PDB file of C-alpha atoms in Angstrom:
ATOM      1  CA  MET A   1      16.862  36.848  -2.384  1.00  0.00           C
ATOM      2  CA  GLN A   2      18.967  35.976   0.687  1.00  0.00           C
ATOM      3  CA  ALA A   3      16.250  37.232   3.011  1.00  0.00           C
ATOM      4  CA  PHE A   4      13.694  35.019   1.298  1.00  0.00           C
ATOM      5  CA  GLN A   5      16.059  32.062   1.546  1.00  0.00           C
ATOM      6  CA  ARG A   6      16.401  32.661   5.306  1.00  0.00           C
ATOM      7  CA  ILE A   7      12.609  32.794   5.645  1.00  0.00           C
ATOM      8  CA  VAL A   8      12.281  29.489   3.788  1.00  0.00           C
ATOM      9  CA  GLU A   9      14.975  27.850   5.908  1.00  0.00           C
ATOM     10  CA  GLU A  10      13.467  29.075   9.176  1.00  0.00           C
ATOM     11  CA  TYR A  11       9.792  28.394   8.490  1.00  0.00           C
ATOM     12  CA  HIS A  12       9.718  25.505   6.012  1.00  0.00           C
ATOM     13  CA  GLN A  13       9.223  22.741   8.607  1.00  0.00           C
ATOM     14  CA  LEU A  14       6.503  24.647  10.479  1.00  0.00           C
ATOM     15  CA  LEU A  15       4.600  25.387   7.278  1.00  0.00           C
ATOM     16  CA  TRP A  16       5.027  21.829   6.007  1.00  0.00           C
ATOM     17  CA  ARG A  17       3.628  20.318   9.242  1.00  0.00           C
ATOM     18  CA  THR A  18       0.746  22.786   9.207  1.00  0.00           C
ATOM     19  CA  ALA A  19      -0.128  22.103   5.566  1.00  0.00           C
ATOM     20  CA  ARG A  20       0.078  18.344   6.098  1.00  0.00           C
ATOM     21  CA  ILE A  21      -2.436  18.529   8.938  1.00  0.00           C
ATOM     22  CA  LEU A  22      -4.759  20.944   7.153  1.00  0.00           C
ATOM     23  CA  LEU A  23      -4.757  18.851   3.979  1.00  0.00           C
ATOM     24  CA  ARG A  24      -5.487  15.603   5.894  1.00  0.00           C
ATOM     25  CA  ASN A  25      -3.711  13.609   3.154  1.00  0.00           C
ATOM     26  CA  LEU A  26      -6.316  14.743   0.616  1.00  0.00           C
ATOM     27  CA  ALA A  27      -3.767  16.538  -1.555  1.00  0.00           C
ATOM     28  CA  PRO A  28       0.006  16.375  -2.062  1.00  0.00           C
ATOM     29  CA  THR A  29       1.539  18.538   0.648  1.00  0.00           C
ATOM     30  CA  GLU A  30       4.686  19.340  -1.324  1.00  0.00           C
ATOM     31  CA  ASP A  31       2.724  20.701  -4.297  1.00  0.00           C
ATOM     32  CA  VAL A  32       0.474  22.848  -2.135  1.00  0.00           C
ATOM     33  CA  LEU A  33       3.415  24.154  -0.145  1.00  0.00           C
ATOM     34  CA  GLN A  34       5.280  25.000  -3.356  1.00  0.00           C
ATOM     35  CA  GLU A  35       2.288  27.070  -4.479  1.00  0.00           C
ATOM     36  CA  ALA A  36       2.183  28.732  -1.057  1.00  0.00           C
ATOM     37  CA  TRP A  37       5.870  29.672  -1.306  1.00  0.00           C
ATOM     38  CA  ILE A  38       5.157  31.276  -4.682  1.00  0.00           C
ATOM     39  CA  ASP A  39       2.284  33.226  -3.085  1.00  0.00           C
ATOM     40  CA  ILE A  40       4.626  34.253  -0.255  1.00  0.00           C
ATOM     41  CA  TRP A  41       7.319  35.366  -2.704  1.00  0.00           C
ATOM     42  CA  LYS A  42       4.813  37.480  -4.619  1.00  0.00           C
ATOM     43  CA  GLY A  43       3.250  38.941  -1.463  1.00  0.00           C
ATOM     44  CA  LEU A  44       6.449  39.652   0.451  1.00  0.00           C
ATOM     45  CA  PRO A  45       6.852  43.220  -0.881  1.00  0.00           C
ATOM     46  CA  ARG A  46       3.386  44.061   0.508  1.00  0.00           C
ATOM     47  CA  LEU A  47       4.188  42.766   4.015  1.00  0.00           C
ATOM     48  CA  GLN A  48       4.278  45.854   6.201  1.00  0.00           C
ATOM     49  CA  ASN A  49       5.114  44.503   9.642  1.00  0.00           C
ATOM     50  CA  TYR A  50       7.898  41.932   9.693  1.00  0.00           C
ATOM     51  CA  LEU A  51       7.133  41.185  13.352  1.00  0.00           C
ATOM     52  CA  THR A  52       4.007  39.338  12.223  1.00  0.00           C
ATOM     53  CA  ILE A  53       5.711  37.264   9.542  1.00  0.00           C
ATOM     54  CA  ARG A  54       4.997  33.903  11.220  1.00  0.00           C
ATOM     55  CA  SER A  55       1.260  34.637  11.382  1.00  0.00           C
ATOM     56  CA  TRP A  56       1.261  35.935   7.816  1.00  0.00           C
ATOM     57  CA  LEU A  57       3.072  32.836   6.527  1.00  0.00           C
ATOM     58  CA  LEU A  58       0.624  30.552   8.350  1.00  0.00           C
ATOM     59  CA  THR A  59      -2.301  32.494   6.878  1.00  0.00           C
ATOM     60  CA  VAL A  60      -0.933  32.183   3.330  1.00  0.00           C
ATOM     61  CA  VAL A  61      -0.433  28.425   3.759  1.00  0.00           C
ATOM     62  CA  ALA A  62      -3.875  27.965   5.327  1.00  0.00           C
ATOM     63  CA  ASN A  63      -5.520  29.867   2.465  1.00  0.00           C
ATOM     64  CA  ARG A  64      -3.642  27.810  -0.132  1.00  0.00           C
ATOM     65  CA  CYS A  65      -4.712  24.603   1.645  1.00  0.00           C
ATOM     66  CA  ARG A  66      -8.365  25.724   1.683  1.00  0.00           C
ATOM     67  CA  MET A  67      -8.264  26.530  -2.043  1.00  0.00           C
ATOM     68  CA  THR A  68      -6.711  23.140  -2.790  1.00  0.00           C
ATOM     69  CA  LEU A  69      -9.222  21.229  -0.658  1.00  0.00           C
ATOM     70  CA  ARG A  70     -12.124  22.940  -2.403  1.00  0.00           C
ATOM     71  CA  ARG A  71     -11.031  21.585  -5.758  1.00  0.00           C
ATOM     72  CA  ALA A  72      -9.289  18.345  -4.747  1.00  0.00           C
ATOM     73  CA  ALA A  73     -10.731  14.898  -5.230  1.00  0.00           C
ATOM     74  CA  PRO A  74     -10.225  12.597  -2.247  1.00  0.00           C
ATOM     75  CA  VAL A  75      -7.315  10.165  -2.494  1.00  0.00           C
ATOM     76  CA  THR A  76      -6.374   7.243  -0.290  1.00  0.00           C
ATOM     77  CA  VAL A  77      -3.049   6.821   1.457  1.00  0.00           C
ATOM     78  CA  SER A  78      -1.662   3.508   2.626  1.00  0.00           C
ATOM     79  CA  LEU A  79      -0.809   3.297   6.312  1.00  0.00           C
ATOM     80  CA  GLU A  80       2.090   1.052   5.356  1.00  0.00           C
ATOM     81  CA  ASN A  81       4.098   4.130   4.346  1.00  0.00           C
ATOM     82  CA  ASP A  82       4.929   4.847   7.990  1.00  0.00           C
ATOM     83  CA  PRO A  83       8.730   5.381   8.155  1.00  0.00           C
ATOM     84  CA  ASP A  84       8.915   3.770  11.620  1.00  0.00           C
ATOM     85  CA  MET A  85       7.569   0.551  10.138  1.00  0.00           C
ATOM     86  CA  LEU A  86      10.355   0.430   7.543  1.00  0.00           C
ATOM     87  CA  ARG A  87      13.291   1.050   9.884  1.00  0.00           C
ATOM     88  CA  LEU A  88      15.375  -2.039  10.648  1.00  0.00           C
ATOM     89  CA  PRO A  89      16.350  -2.334  14.314  1.00  0.00           C
ATOM     90  CA  SER A  90      19.960  -3.088  15.217  1.00  0.00           C
ATOM     91  CA  ASP A  91      19.324  -5.397  18.183  1.00  0.00           C
ATOM     92  CA  ILE A  92      16.583  -6.939  20.313  1.00  0.00           C
ATOM     93  CA  GLU A  93      16.320  -3.952  22.678  1.00  0.00           C
ATOM     94  CA  ASP A  94      15.685  -1.728  19.686  1.00  0.00           C
ATOM     95  CA  VAL A  95      12.989  -4.145  18.537  1.00  0.00           C
ATOM     96  CA  LEU A  96      11.205  -3.983  21.905  1.00  0.00           C
ATOM     97  CA  GLU A  97      11.484  -0.205  22.002  1.00  0.00           C
ATOM     98  CA  GLN A  98      10.192   0.075  18.445  1.00  0.00           C
ATOM     99  CA  ILE A  99       7.257  -2.269  19.136  1.00  0.00           C
ATOM    100  CA  THR A 100       6.337  -0.283  22.242  1.00  0.00           C
ATOM    101  CA  ARG A 101       6.549   2.998  20.330  1.00  0.00           C
ATOM    102  CA  ILE A 102       4.389   1.631  17.512  1.00  0.00           C
ATOM    103  CA  GLU A 103       1.768   0.299  19.969  1.00  0.00           C
ATOM    104  CA  ILE A 104       1.599   3.625  21.804  1.00  0.00           C
ATOM    105  CA  SER A 105       1.473   5.494  18.516  1.00  0.00           C
ATOM    106  CA  THR A 106      -1.258   3.168  17.223  1.00  0.00           C
ATOM    107  CA  ASP A 107      -3.330   3.542  20.403  1.00  0.00           C
ATOM    108  CA  LEU A 108      -2.961   7.312  20.264  1.00  0.00           C
ATOM    109  CA  ARG A 109      -3.858   7.410  16.547  1.00  0.00           C
ATOM    110  CA  HIS A 110      -6.960   5.264  17.166  1.00  0.00           C
ATOM    111  CA  ALA A 111      -7.997   7.485  20.081  1.00  0.00           C
ATOM    112  CA  LEU A 112      -7.468  10.588  17.938  1.00  0.00           C
ATOM    113  CA  ASP A 113      -9.449   9.070  15.078  1.00  0.00           C
ATOM    114  CA  ARG A 114     -12.432   8.581  17.399  1.00  0.00           C
ATOM    115  CA  LEU A 115     -12.521  12.296  18.254  1.00  0.00           C
ATOM    116  CA  PRO A 116     -14.850  14.625  16.361  1.00  0.00           C
ATOM    117  CA  ILE A 117     -12.952  16.075  13.384  1.00  0.00           C
ATOM    118  CA  GLU A 118     -13.009  19.612  14.826  1.00  0.00           C
ATOM    119  CA  GLN A 119     -11.373  18.497  18.071  1.00  0.00           C
ATOM    120  CA  ARG A 120      -8.868  16.221  16.341  1.00  0.00           C
ATOM    121  CA  HIS A 121      -7.896  19.019  13.992  1.00  0.00           C
ATOM    122  CA  VAL A 122      -7.108  21.364  16.895  1.00  0.00           C
ATOM    123  CA  LEU A 123      -4.963  18.751  18.668  1.00  0.00           C
ATOM    124  CA  GLU A 124      -3.061  17.890  15.489  1.00  0.00           C
ATOM    125  CA  LEU A 125      -2.302  21.540  14.795  1.00  0.00           C
ATOM    126  CA  ARG A 126      -1.289  22.123  18.417  1.00  0.00           C
ATOM    127  CA  TYR A 127       0.870  19.074  19.041  1.00  0.00           C
ATOM    128  CA  PHE A 128       1.930  17.806  15.615  1.00  0.00           C
ATOM    129  CA  ALA A 129       2.384  21.148  13.832  1.00  0.00           C
ATOM    130  CA  ASP A 130       3.441  22.863  17.100  1.00  0.00           C
ATOM    131  CA  LEU A 131       1.220  25.914  16.587  1.00  0.00           C
ATOM    132  CA  GLU A 132       0.179  28.206  19.411  1.00  0.00           C
ATOM    133  CA  LEU A 133      -3.545  28.470  20.144  1.00  0.00           C
ATOM    134  CA  ASN A 134      -3.802  31.963  18.619  1.00  0.00           C
ATOM    135  CA  GLU A 135      -2.097  30.654  15.460  1.00  0.00           C
ATOM    136  CA  ILE A 136      -4.587  27.785  15.276  1.00  0.00           C
ATOM    137  CA  ALA A 137      -7.388  30.341  15.534  1.00  0.00           C
ATOM    138  CA  LEU A 138      -5.782  32.289  12.699  1.00  0.00           C
ATOM    139  CA  VAL A 139      -5.266  29.237  10.490  1.00  0.00           C
ATOM    140  CA  THR A 140      -8.773  27.850  11.044  1.00  0.00           C
ATOM    141  CA  SER A 141     -10.548  31.235  11.023  1.00  0.00           C
ATOM    142  CA  LEU A 142     -12.200  30.431  14.357  1.00  0.00           C
ATOM    143  CA  PRO A 143     -12.369  32.474  17.565  1.00  0.00           C
ATOM    144  CA  LEU A 144      -9.643  31.761  20.124  1.00  0.00           C
ATOM    145  CA  GLY A 145     -12.267  30.758  22.718  1.00  0.00           C
ATOM    146  CA  THR A 146     -13.609  28.087  20.370  1.00  0.00           C
ATOM    147  CA  ILE A 147     -10.094  26.713  19.862  1.00  0.00           C
ATOM    148  CA  LYS A 148      -9.482  26.621  23.622  1.00  0.00           C
ATOM    149  CA  SER A 149     -12.740  24.828  24.363  1.00  0.00           C
ATOM    150  CA  ARG A 150     -12.215  22.295  21.564  1.00  0.00           C
ATOM    151  CA  GLN A 151      -8.715  21.562  22.823  1.00  0.00           C
ATOM    152  CA  HIS A 152      -9.962  21.160  26.393  1.00  0.00           C
ATOM    153  CA  ARG A 153     -12.787  18.801  25.397  1.00  0.00           C
ATOM    154  CA  ALA A 154     -10.523  16.821  23.078  1.00  0.00           C
ATOM    155  CA  LEU A 155      -7.855  16.324  25.734  1.00  0.00           C
ATOM    156  CA  GLN A 156     -10.470  15.201  28.261  1.00  0.00           C
ATOM    157  CA  THR A 157     -11.927  12.702  25.793  1.00  0.00           C
ATOM    158  CA  LEU A 158      -8.472  11.501  24.797  1.00  0.00           C
ATOM    159  CA  ARG A 159      -7.430  10.950  28.424  1.00  0.00           C
ATOM    160  CA  THR A 160     -10.579   8.976  29.130  1.00  0.00           C
ATOM    161  CA  SER A 161     -10.189   6.905  25.984  1.00  0.00           C
ATOM    162  CA  LEU A 162      -6.520   6.111  26.568  1.00  0.00           C
ATOM    163  CA  GLN A 163      -7.154   5.315  30.232  1.00  0.00           C
ATOM    164  CA  GLY A 164      -9.833   2.843  29.142  1.00  0.00           C
ATOM    165  CA  GLU A 165      -7.402   1.199  26.716  1.00  0.00           C
ATOM    166  CA  LYS A 166      -4.768   0.966  29.431  1.00  0.00           C
ATOM    167  CA  GLU A 167      -7.235  -0.677  31.845  1.00  0.00           C
ATOM    168  CA  LYS A 168      -8.180  -3.255  29.183  1.00  0.00           C
ATOM    169  CA  LEU A 169      -4.540  -4.287  28.892  1.00  0.00           C
ATOM    170  CA  PHE A 170      -4.300  -5.144  32.587  1.00  0.00           C
ATOM    171  CA  LEU A 171      -7.556  -7.131  32.821  1.00  0.00           C
TER     172      LEU A 171
END
């Protein structure tokens, strides 16, 4: 029981970020992750190599997300639920910093949204869920070379898009 508790404490944030990206707000992340933890609890006695636990955990979560997406009806999520939007700044410098952060975040989100879904998915898993490329390949069931090329193309497109936005600001 203590070993399982340590696994939960160590990997909960990683698995939550991964599930959130894989579910694309189409299903409640907490519910899916709870089901994944039950799957993990049941499957733990069959785990033979504890050195691969991170990969195994990611695989269990990815499989649970796929099963949920197959049966889930699409839902909408309000963009007004952004926690940065609800935080009250303490002084004017905080306001300027917050506005700048929101503008950068908005520009980045718009640039990401314009990417093909396959490329966006890879970048979100890499930079928002903090997965390694081989873990992304594992979670998405795609070859590592495909993941690398999608990331490369996505970053090139993103740089070009953001550079264009930056140039518009100074015209």
